[in-house]
């Protein structure tokens, strides 16, 4: 098989690396990729942007691509799978209609409500329909979200009504561009967050291993929301009973509901869940793709052939396949550029990548590029690298990941030193 991966982040580096390890795969192209995939055997980058859908169709034809896997949400929401299907090309991901689950929080909330899938109570507003009384009449903390795509940053957990009104005002004022023309205000859900990702073939779901990420920038899970500062798999508190409950109450009704609405879902489906103290799996959001950084530890643990799984999904045969995991824990630490999640400087030379390559674990590249003049890898984005370690315990996986992080330096690099802290605390408690 010849594979094309669309996207430029560490998730896409991990997808390319994983596909290239398959005996069925001759070559992997990544569009546009970064300095990471360019250094992998049997992988090369194509200089085509992830949103340039016509050019991606042309590339897939010219390279005789058998299977395309889409990394990020934006091309999915923009209809890349529809365009590939129209050109007779196989592409693993949802069509635009189904990708609205991520593309519009209002669409998602209405869908969840209609199908009685557990989620926070909410109301949607535009500036014209906004009613401050809704905020005043509900308990704080209260959550204010831009309805459209905002790279995980368009969510404000307001401690007071005053803060919620200010957040709504800022969103209507264009803080998140067009994504904030419509906003969702919803109740705050207590509990523990879980990333539950499945592969879907329109009808059947194949659950991937559980994972958890750290969305806040700062240690102790404080500071602004980001795309994710680190993640690990599995999430230690997911029992077989909770897994079964999530499949029954969230995943199966979602796939059935979408199929019944004439938009069957094929692709990775990521349920961002808040597991309530009573075990209810509340849906915080759906993403129409793999998580980043969750994909990096997940793909390190995946022992099955990803290209074969995607091909099975595109043939509607996911119920006939099984998925195998390395039983060890994998943990990824994101190294970000100074300023992230705000605007960042790029072009800083990264030191220590060669030394890290000799250590156990794996460094996936996100915002990096090869600087031809300097002949070295420089920063080129917010989340620059994701260092993944593995181990028989969370502590051991953490120690391998930070071994990689400690080998790497650039000016202004920032990362959290406590990725996996909840899982480590659980592990310590269980050992006592
Ligand atoms: P979202 O972009 O909707 O996933 O929200 C980003 C993050 O904000 C989530 O991963 C949660 O950590 C937090 N969050 C969003 N909605 C809620 C909610 N209703 N209650 C508590 N936390 C929330
Ligand atoms: N890590 C969260 C996301 O990919 O949206």
Short mmCIF file of N, CA and C and ligand atoms in Angstrom, two decimals, residues 11 73 102 151-152 195 197 212-215 226-231 270 285 287 289-295 383, ligand 2:
data_model
loop_
_atom_site.label_atom_id
_atom_site.label_comp_id
_atom_site.label_asym_id
_atom_site.label_seq_id
_atom_site.Cartn_x
_atom_site.Cartn_y
_atom_site.Cartn_z
N UNK A 11 1.07 14.34 15.93
CA UNK A 11 0.13 13.25 15.66
C UNK A 11 0.40 12.66 14.27
N UNK A 73 -8.63 18.31 12.22
CA UNK A 73 -10.07 18.48 12.01
C UNK A 73 -10.40 19.42 10.86
N UNK A 102 -17.62 17.90 15.48
CA UNK A 102 -16.56 18.72 16.05
C UNK A 102 -16.64 20.16 15.55
N UNK A 151 -9.10 25.33 18.01
CA UNK A 151 -7.88 24.62 18.41
C UNK A 151 -7.81 24.35 19.91
N UNK A 152 -8.95 24.02 20.51
CA UNK A 152 -8.98 23.67 21.93
C UNK A 152 -8.84 24.86 22.86
N UNK A 195 -10.13 10.54 27.53
CA UNK A 195 -10.21 10.55 26.06
C UNK A 195 -10.54 9.14 25.62
N UNK A 197 -11.33 7.04 22.34
CA UNK A 197 -11.25 7.16 20.88
C UNK A 197 -11.57 5.80 20.25
N UNK A 212 -5.59 9.74 28.57
CA UNK A 212 -5.92 11.00 29.25
C UNK A 212 -4.90 12.03 28.82
N UNK A 213 -5.35 13.27 28.67
CA UNK A 213 -4.39 14.31 28.35
C UNK A 213 -4.48 15.44 29.38
N UNK A 214 -3.48 16.28 29.34
CA UNK A 214 -3.43 17.45 30.23
C UNK A 214 -3.66 18.67 29.37
N UNK A 215 -4.84 19.29 29.50
CA UNK A 215 -5.18 20.39 28.60
C UNK A 215 -4.62 21.73 29.06
N UNK A 226 -4.96 24.56 26.44
CA UNK A 226 -4.11 24.44 25.25
C UNK A 226 -4.68 23.30 24.40
N UNK A 227 -4.00 22.98 23.32
CA UNK A 227 -4.36 21.77 22.56
C UNK A 227 -4.02 20.51 23.32
N UNK A 228 -3.19 20.61 24.35
CA UNK A 228 -2.76 19.42 25.12
C UNK A 228 -1.26 19.50 25.38
N UNK A 229 -0.86 19.34 26.64
CA UNK A 229 0.56 19.47 27.04
C UNK A 229 1.20 18.13 27.35
N UNK A 230 0.41 17.06 27.25
CA UNK A 230 0.96 15.73 27.51
C UNK A 230 -0.19 14.76 27.61
N UNK A 231 0.09 13.47 27.44
CA UNK A 231 -0.98 12.47 27.50
C UNK A 231 -0.36 11.11 27.79
N UNK A 270 -13.44 10.67 18.51
CA UNK A 270 -12.84 10.92 19.83
C UNK A 270 -13.91 11.53 20.70
N UNK A 285 -17.13 16.91 24.62
CA UNK A 285 -17.02 17.26 23.20
C UNK A 285 -16.78 16.00 22.40
N UNK A 287 -14.49 14.94 18.96
CA UNK A 287 -13.56 15.35 17.93
C UNK A 287 -13.64 14.33 16.82
N UNK A 289 -11.40 13.08 14.88
CA UNK A 289 -10.01 12.73 14.52
C UNK A 289 -9.36 12.12 15.75
N UNK A 290 -8.11 11.69 15.60
CA UNK A 290 -7.32 11.27 16.76
C UNK A 290 -6.96 12.50 17.57
N UNK A 291 -6.77 12.34 18.87
CA UNK A 291 -6.31 13.46 19.70
C UNK A 291 -4.82 13.71 19.47
N UNK A 292 -4.42 14.91 19.68
CA UNK A 292 -3.00 15.27 19.71
C UNK A 292 -2.81 16.00 21.03
N UNK A 293 -2.13 15.46 22.01
CA UNK A 293 -1.08 14.43 21.94
C UNK A 293 -1.51 12.99 22.21
N UNK A 294 -2.79 12.67 22.39
CA UNK A 294 -3.13 11.30 22.75
C UNK A 294 -2.64 10.28 21.72
N UNK A 295 -2.66 10.66 20.44
CA UNK A 295 -2.26 9.72 19.38
C UNK A 295 -0.83 9.21 19.57
N UNK A 383 3.32 23.79 19.63
CA UNK A 383 3.72 22.53 20.25
C UNK A 383 4.81 21.93 19.38
N1 LIG B 2 -5.76 16.59 23.10
C1 LIG B 2 -7.00 17.13 22.80
C2 LIG B 2 -7.32 17.21 21.38
O1 LIG B 2 -6.67 16.63 20.53
O2 LIG B 2 -8.29 17.87 21.05
#
